[in-house]
Short mmCIF file of C-alpha atoms in Angstrom, two decimals:
data_model
loop_
_atom_site.label_atom_id
_atom_site.label_comp_id
_atom_site.label_asym_id
_atom_site.label_seq_id
_atom_site.Cartn_x
_atom_site.Cartn_y
_atom_site.Cartn_z
CA MET A 1087 9.54 48.16 9.50
CA ARG A 1088 10.28 44.35 9.23
CA LEU A 1089 10.70 41.64 11.35
CA ARG A 1090 14.29 40.55 11.98
CA VAL A 1091 15.20 36.64 10.08
CA LEU A 1092 15.28 34.48 13.29
CA PRO A 1093 18.95 33.01 13.37
CA PRO A 1094 19.05 29.20 11.60
CA THR A 1095 18.72 27.71 15.47
CA LEU A 1096 15.36 28.95 16.06
CA ARG A 1097 14.09 28.62 12.36
CA GLU A 1098 11.73 25.96 11.65
CA LYS A 1099 13.54 22.78 9.59
CA ARG A 1100 12.01 23.05 6.23
CA ARG A 1101 11.29 19.79 3.96
CA TYR A 1102 10.58 20.13 0.22
CA ILE A 1103 8.82 17.17 -1.37
CA PHE A 1104 9.38 16.62 -5.35
CA PHE A 1105 6.35 15.07 -6.74
CA LYS A 1106 4.88 13.75 -10.21
CA VAL A 1107 1.33 13.69 -11.01
CA ILE A 1108 0.49 10.46 -13.13
CA ALA A 1109 -3.26 11.55 -14.76
CA GLU A 1110 -5.09 9.88 -17.90
CA ALA A 1111 -4.64 13.33 -19.47
CA PRO A 1112 -2.66 16.81 -18.14
CA VAL A 1113 -3.57 18.85 -15.45
CA GLU A 1114 -3.81 22.16 -14.26
CA TYR A 1115 -1.94 23.64 -10.90
CA SER A 1116 -5.39 25.03 -10.06
CA ASP A 1117 -7.37 21.47 -9.77
CA LEU A 1118 -3.84 20.57 -7.99
CA GLU A 1119 -3.72 22.81 -5.32
CA ALA A 1120 -7.76 22.56 -5.07
CA ALA A 1121 -7.61 18.80 -4.46
CA VAL A 1122 -4.33 19.31 -2.30
CA TRP A 1123 -5.83 21.50 0.15
CA ASN A 1124 -8.72 20.06 0.51
CA THR A 1125 -7.42 16.63 0.87
CA MET A 1126 -5.15 17.52 3.22
CA LEU A 1127 -7.83 19.34 5.14
CA ASP A 1128 -9.80 16.38 5.03
CA PHE A 1129 -7.53 14.39 6.37
CA LEU A 1130 -5.90 16.08 8.74
CA GLY A 1131 -8.29 18.75 9.78
CA GLU A 1132 -7.23 22.43 10.02
CA TYR A 1133 -5.45 22.05 13.62
CA GLY A 1134 -3.59 18.98 12.24
CA VAL A 1135 -2.62 21.31 8.58
CA SER A 1136 -1.70 24.31 10.87
CA LYS A 1137 0.72 21.82 12.82
CA THR A 1138 2.79 21.17 9.04
CA SER A 1139 3.32 24.34 7.73
CA VAL A 1140 2.59 23.03 4.41
CA TRP A 1141 2.79 25.41 1.11
CA LEU A 1142 2.53 24.30 -2.57
CA MET A 1143 4.63 26.03 -4.29
CA LYS A 1144 3.16 27.16 -7.47
CA GLU A 1145 6.75 28.67 -9.14
CA ARG A 1146 7.52 25.13 -9.01
CA TRP A 1147 4.60 23.58 -10.95
CA ASP A 1148 6.14 22.24 -14.27
CA ILE A 1149 3.28 21.67 -16.50
CA LYS A 1150 5.39 19.90 -19.14
CA GLU A 1151 6.64 17.26 -17.03
CA GLN A 1152 3.60 17.74 -14.52
CA THR A 1153 5.92 17.82 -11.48
CA CYS A 1154 5.42 20.12 -8.19
CA ILE A 1155 7.45 20.71 -5.16
CA ILE A 1156 5.38 20.87 -1.75
CA LYS A 1157 7.00 22.39 1.46
CA CYS A 1158 6.49 21.15 5.14
CA ASN A 1159 8.92 21.44 8.56
CA HIS A 1160 10.72 18.34 8.77
CA LEU A 1161 8.23 16.30 11.80
CA SER A 1162 5.28 16.20 9.11
CA VAL A 1163 6.92 14.46 5.98
CA PRO A 1164 4.88 11.08 6.33
CA ALA A 1165 1.65 13.23 7.30
CA VAL A 1166 1.97 15.09 3.72
CA ILE A 1167 3.05 11.79 1.79
CA ALA A 1168 -0.18 10.18 3.04
CA SER A 1169 -2.36 12.96 2.39
CA LEU A 1170 -1.00 13.54 -1.05
CA GLY A 1171 -1.37 9.63 -1.79
CA LEU A 1172 -5.42 10.08 -0.70
CA ILE A 1173 -5.64 12.31 -3.74
CA THR A 1174 -7.73 10.36 -6.28
CA ARG A 1175 -9.12 12.60 -8.77
CA LEU A 1176 -7.95 16.40 -10.26
CA GLY A 1177 -11.30 17.97 -11.55
CA ASP A 1178 -12.50 14.39 -13.87
CA THR A 1179 -8.87 12.85 -14.10
CA ARG A 1180 -8.07 9.72 -12.46
CA VAL A 1181 -4.32 10.41 -10.90
CA ALA A 1182 -1.80 8.91 -8.45
CA ILE A 1183 0.67 10.88 -7.21
CA LYS A 1184 4.62 9.74 -7.09
CA ILE A 1185 7.03 11.24 -4.78
CA LEU A 1186 10.33 11.54 -6.54
CA LYS A 1187 12.34 13.33 -3.76
CA VAL A 1188 12.40 14.33 -0.37
CA SER A 1189 15.20 17.10 0.64
CA GLY A 1190 16.10 19.85 2.85
CA THR A 1191 17.04 22.05 0.38
CA ILE A 1192 15.18 22.97 -3.57
CA ARG A 1193 18.49 22.05 -5.19
CA GLY A 1194 18.57 19.05 -3.42
CA CYS A 1195 15.00 18.38 -5.17
CA THR A 1196 15.28 19.32 -8.79
CA GLY A 1197 19.07 19.10 -8.90
CA ARG A 1198 19.13 22.62 -10.79
CA MET B 114 13.23 -3.27 -3.14
CA TYR B 115 9.27 -2.80 -2.91
CA PHE B 116 6.09 -5.02 -3.32
CA ASP B 117 2.48 -4.66 -3.54
CA PHE B 118 1.20 -7.87 -2.68
CA HIS B 119 -2.95 -7.09 -2.69
CA VAL B 120 -3.79 -6.09 -6.32
CA HIS B 121 -7.08 -7.58 -7.97
CA SER B 122 -7.32 -7.27 -11.61
CA ALA B 123 -10.24 -7.97 -14.08
CA PHE B 124 -10.05 -11.64 -13.27
CA SER B 125 -11.97 -11.27 -9.97
CA GLU B 126 -13.37 -7.33 -8.69
CA GLY B 127 -10.61 -5.33 -10.52
CA GLU B 128 -11.32 -2.98 -13.46
CA SER B 129 -7.69 -3.01 -15.21
CA SER B 130 -5.70 -5.79 -16.90
CA LEU B 131 -2.65 -7.16 -15.60
CA ARG B 132 -1.04 -5.18 -18.31
CA GLU B 133 -2.13 -1.89 -17.29
CA ILE B 134 -1.87 -3.05 -13.82
CA ALA B 135 1.64 -4.09 -14.39
CA ALA B 136 2.61 -1.10 -16.17
CA GLN B 137 1.07 1.39 -13.42
CA ALA B 138 3.30 -0.59 -10.85
CA LYS B 139 6.32 -0.31 -12.77
CA ILE B 140 6.50 3.30 -12.95
CA LEU B 141 5.40 4.22 -9.71
CA GLY B 142 8.88 1.94 -8.35
CA TYR B 143 7.79 -1.17 -7.53
CA HIS B 144 9.92 -4.44 -8.18
CA GLY B 145 6.98 -6.55 -7.87
CA ILE B 146 2.86 -7.46 -7.56
CA CYS B 147 1.03 -9.73 -6.10
CA PHE B 148 -2.82 -10.27 -8.08
CA ALA B 149 -5.29 -11.51 -5.37
CA GLU B 150 -7.96 -13.02 -7.40
CA TYR B 151 -10.81 -15.00 -6.53
CA PHE B 152 -10.30 -18.68 -6.71
CA LYS B 153 -12.90 -20.46 -9.78
CA ASP B 154 -11.44 -23.25 -11.32
CA LYS B 155 -8.19 -25.11 -11.80
CA GLU B 156 -8.33 -23.94 -15.74
CA THR B 157 -8.71 -20.13 -14.85
CA MET B 158 -5.85 -20.81 -12.84
CA GLU B 159 -3.97 -22.15 -15.26
CA LYS B 160 -4.86 -19.41 -18.10
CA LEU B 161 -4.22 -17.03 -15.52
CA LYS B 162 -0.93 -18.41 -14.49
CA GLN B 163 0.26 -18.21 -18.88
CA GLU B 164 -1.12 -14.77 -18.61
CA LEU B 165 0.78 -13.82 -16.00
CA GLU B 166 4.63 -15.15 -17.62
CA GLN B 167 3.60 -13.16 -20.80
CA VAL B 168 3.02 -10.15 -19.23
CA GLU B 169 6.08 -10.53 -16.84
CA LYS B 170 8.20 -10.77 -20.12
CA GLU B 171 6.52 -7.75 -21.09
CA VAL B 172 6.74 -5.41 -18.42
CA LYS B 173 9.67 -6.84 -16.56
CA ILE B 174 8.47 -6.44 -13.62
CA LYS B 175 8.19 -9.50 -10.93
CA MET B 176 4.79 -10.90 -10.78
CA PHE B 177 3.05 -13.74 -8.19
CA LEU B 178 -0.70 -15.50 -8.62
CA GLY B 179 -1.81 -15.06 -5.15
CA PHE B 180 -5.92 -15.86 -3.86
CA GLU B 181 -7.97 -14.35 -1.53
CA ALA B 182 -10.34 -16.83 0.36
CA ARG B 183 -13.66 -15.18 1.11
CA ASN B 184 -14.81 -17.58 3.18
CA ALA B 185 -13.87 -21.29 4.86
CA ASN B 186 -15.13 -23.92 2.23
CA GLU B 187 -12.78 -21.82 -0.52
CA LEU B 188 -10.09 -21.69 2.46
CA LYS B 189 -10.18 -25.15 2.48
CA ARG B 190 -9.94 -25.77 -1.56
CA LEU B 191 -7.30 -23.31 -1.55
CA VAL B 192 -4.99 -25.00 1.06
CA LYS B 193 -5.50 -28.46 -0.98
CA LEU B 194 -3.69 -26.51 -4.41
CA ARG B 195 -1.49 -24.92 -2.12
CA ARG B 196 1.39 -26.19 -4.25
CA LYS B 197 0.29 -24.53 -7.49
CA TYR B 198 0.09 -20.78 -6.66
CA ASP B 199 2.24 -18.18 -4.60
CA VAL B 200 0.18 -16.64 -2.51
CA LEU B 201 -2.88 -17.45 -0.04
CA LEU B 202 -4.55 -14.32 1.63
CA VAL B 203 -7.84 -14.01 3.28
CA ARG B 204 -10.45 -11.84 2.86
CA GLY B 205 -11.11 -10.57 6.91
CA GLY B 206 -13.85 -8.73 8.12
CA ASP B 207 -16.10 -12.11 9.88
CA LEU B 208 -14.50 -13.00 12.81
CA SER B 209 -14.79 -16.39 12.58
CA ILE B 210 -12.62 -15.78 9.65
CA ASN B 211 -9.83 -13.87 10.60
CA ARG B 212 -9.71 -16.24 13.52
CA LEU B 213 -9.56 -18.97 10.80
CA GLY B 214 -7.15 -17.11 8.71
CA VAL B 215 -4.55 -16.18 11.73
CA GLU B 216 -4.84 -20.20 12.85
CA THR B 217 -4.28 -21.43 9.18
CA PRO B 218 -0.52 -22.31 8.71
CA GLU B 219 -0.49 -21.93 5.21
CA VAL B 220 -2.05 -18.51 5.04
CA ASP B 221 0.64 -15.70 3.85
CA ILE B 222 -2.05 -12.25 4.45
CA LEU B 223 -5.00 -11.87 6.12
CA THR B 224 -6.42 -8.80 4.57
CA HIS B 225 -8.53 -5.76 6.27
CA PRO B 226 -9.39 -7.63 9.33
CA GLU B 227 -11.42 -4.51 10.54
CA LEU B 228 -13.55 -3.98 7.53
CA GLY B 229 -16.88 -3.49 8.05
CA ARG B 230 -16.69 -3.86 11.51
CA LYS B 231 -17.07 -1.62 14.66
CA ASP B 232 -14.31 -3.55 16.46
CA PRO B 233 -10.71 -3.78 15.36
CA GLY B 234 -11.32 -7.84 14.38
CA LEU B 235 -8.44 -8.98 15.97
CA ASN B 236 -7.31 -8.81 19.57
CA HIS B 237 -4.35 -10.47 21.65
CA VAL B 238 -5.58 -13.90 21.54
CA LEU B 239 -5.92 -13.72 17.38
CA VAL B 240 -2.24 -11.86 17.17
CA LYS B 241 -0.52 -13.95 19.01
CA GLU B 242 -1.34 -16.86 16.87
CA ALA B 243 -0.57 -14.79 13.60
CA ALA B 244 2.66 -14.16 14.91
CA LYS B 245 2.81 -18.17 15.62
CA ASN B 246 1.78 -18.93 12.43
CA ASN B 247 3.73 -16.35 10.71
CA VAL B 248 0.83 -14.64 9.04
CA ALA B 249 0.94 -11.02 7.78
CA ILE B 250 -2.10 -8.76 9.16
CA GLU B 251 -2.14 -6.27 6.15
CA ILE B 252 -2.90 -2.25 6.25
CA ASN B 253 -5.35 -1.80 3.37
CA PHE B 254 -4.65 1.42 1.70
CA ARG B 255 -7.77 1.38 -0.22
CA SER B 256 -9.54 0.86 3.16
CA ILE B 257 -8.28 4.61 4.11
CA MET B 258 -8.33 5.95 0.44
CA LEU B 259 -11.73 5.03 -0.42
CA SER B 260 -14.12 6.04 2.69
CA THR B 261 -14.64 9.94 4.25
CA LYS B 262 -15.01 11.63 7.65
CA SER B 263 -16.51 9.28 10.48
CA THR B 264 -15.92 6.30 8.35
CA ARG B 265 -12.16 6.69 7.90
CA ALA B 266 -11.91 7.65 11.28
CA LEU B 267 -13.09 4.84 12.36
CA VAL B 268 -11.10 2.31 10.13
CA ILE B 269 -7.21 4.45 11.15
CA LYS B 270 -8.64 3.78 15.19
CA HIS B 271 -8.75 0.34 14.08
CA MET B 272 -5.79 -0.04 11.93
CA MET B 273 -3.55 1.67 15.08
CA GLU B 274 -5.00 -0.89 17.28
CA ASN B 275 -4.25 -3.50 15.25
CA VAL B 276 -0.86 -2.07 14.29
CA LYS B 277 -0.12 -1.65 18.07
CA LEU B 278 -1.20 -5.56 19.00
CA CYS B 279 0.98 -6.56 16.28
CA LYS B 280 4.16 -4.13 17.32
CA LYS B 281 3.92 -5.59 21.02
CA TYR B 282 3.14 -9.64 20.07
CA LYS B 283 5.73 -9.13 17.20
CA ALA B 284 3.39 -10.45 13.84
CA PRO B 285 4.53 -9.68 10.82
CA ILE B 286 2.50 -6.24 9.16
CA ILE B 287 1.86 -5.75 5.47
CA THR B 288 0.92 -2.52 3.82
CA CYS B 289 -0.79 -2.88 0.04
CA SER B 290 -2.69 -0.58 -1.78
CA GLY B 291 -5.51 -3.39 -2.35
CA ALA B 292 -6.07 -1.56 -5.23
CA ILE B 293 -8.86 -2.68 -7.90
CA SER B 294 -7.77 -0.20 -10.39
CA HIS B 295 -4.53 0.47 -11.46
CA TRP B 296 -5.50 4.15 -10.57
CA GLN B 297 -5.53 2.87 -7.00
CA LEU B 298 -1.90 1.62 -6.84
CA ARG B 299 -0.10 4.33 -4.97
CA ASP B 300 3.62 5.29 -4.49
CA PRO B 301 5.33 2.73 -1.88
CA LYS B 302 6.32 5.83 0.01
CA VAL B 303 3.13 6.97 0.28
CA LEU B 304 2.17 3.57 2.35
CA ILE B 305 5.57 3.82 4.05
CA SER B 306 4.28 7.37 5.02
CA THR B 307 0.86 5.53 6.17
CA ALA B 308 2.51 2.95 7.90
CA VAL B 309 4.18 5.60 9.95
CA MET B 310 1.11 7.71 10.55
CA LEU B 311 -0.52 4.52 12.24
CA GLY B 312 2.39 4.13 14.92
CA LEU B 313 5.01 2.41 13.45
CA GLU B 314 8.30 3.24 13.68
CA LEU B 315 10.12 4.46 9.75
CA LYS B 316 12.48 1.10 9.59
CA GLN B 317 9.16 -1.09 10.70
CA ALA B 318 7.07 0.74 8.01
CA LYS B 319 9.66 0.23 5.47
CA GLU B 320 9.76 -3.41 6.37
CA THR B 321 5.97 -3.88 5.64
CA VAL B 322 6.58 -2.93 2.01
CA SER B 323 9.95 -4.69 1.63
CA SER B 324 11.29 -7.11 3.74
CA VAL B 325 8.14 -9.01 4.61
CA PRO B 326 6.59 -9.23 1.32
CA GLN B 327 10.73 -10.87 0.59
CA LYS B 328 9.71 -13.94 3.34
CA ILE B 329 6.61 -14.50 1.48
CA ILE B 330 9.04 -14.56 -1.58
CA GLU B 331 11.43 -16.84 0.14
CA GLN B 332 8.34 -19.18 1.35
CA ILE B 333 7.14 -19.47 -2.64
CA LYS B 334 10.28 -20.30 -3.68
CA GLU B 335 10.93 -22.82 -0.77
CA ARG B 336 7.60 -24.23 -1.67
CA SER B 337 8.13 -24.98 -5.45
CA SER B 338 11.69 -26.28 -5.09
CA GLY B 339 9.87 -29.85 -4.85
CA LYS B 340 11.29 -30.65 -1.26
CA TRP B 341 8.15 -28.74 0.49
CA ILE B 342 5.46 -31.03 2.14
CA MET B 343 3.47 -28.81 4.21
CA PRO B 344 4.50 -25.67 6.53
CA GLY B 345 7.44 -27.08 9.06
CA VAL B 346 7.99 -29.98 7.07
CA LYS B 347 10.56 -30.31 4.01
CA GLU B 348 12.41 -33.20 2.54
CA LEU B 349 15.95 -32.62 3.48
#
């Protein structure tokens, strides 16, 4: 048996943060995923991360453009962006994260 | 328009060249950056000015020359040469230099007042002075980025206390990356989000990377117009 879907007014308001990884050399998704989770857990703690409802969307990782989308709730956008800014390395590669867009829909982020 | 007013190049403690930093800043969406170097002599300053002009034309991003005073003697020398460069920063951390920084009207920015301290480095008296003399108190992102665990928690706590005081006494706050390499430069939205997390409203946080630096730029223009004599005094 599946749970009934919550009505829109009771659903969490999502935000999608579209970002680009600027790095010395192309990076792998696995390195990005590990860095995002480690940095967020370090900076916000387990309780803090639980309140952000954060999720890194693997299917939105563009290896060619080095862009990805991270999902969170509307109240924790500053916390998630600040955490992304704390990522200094992916593996051995030095990186900087550029925030391209914050939107309520995936289409709004990517324009596709 | 976003600006980062505290970046070190290879001229002082930095690792990257002016060109590398300028190019990265442009990619990240900045309209201008200020290089905060340590003062050596007038010749080096002129050389640095020429190189800045050259890179500014190549990369097409506004570049400003700033000097960061590390002690009282350096500050005295830099105040005397105030017309010859754009931004005067004071490296905070020590209580006496924090006090000197906020009491000197020629100073634009007091950088990381909480650096290496067990207290925030500022109190209500110093923040009132900063508001009076229009000295911006810096939120340094590198202090947060490069510290870990309990040190990071302490740094953030001190920054929050400083932000609270600045809000109360209406002292200007500026958010900078404090980068010493072009890989330490951060997206302006990251700096805004950090300022929000430290207790500022979104509008105020945006002002720390846009309108506060723009006010400093207006002062630079006024100073270079030739009518400026000293803070608060100009020819009509």
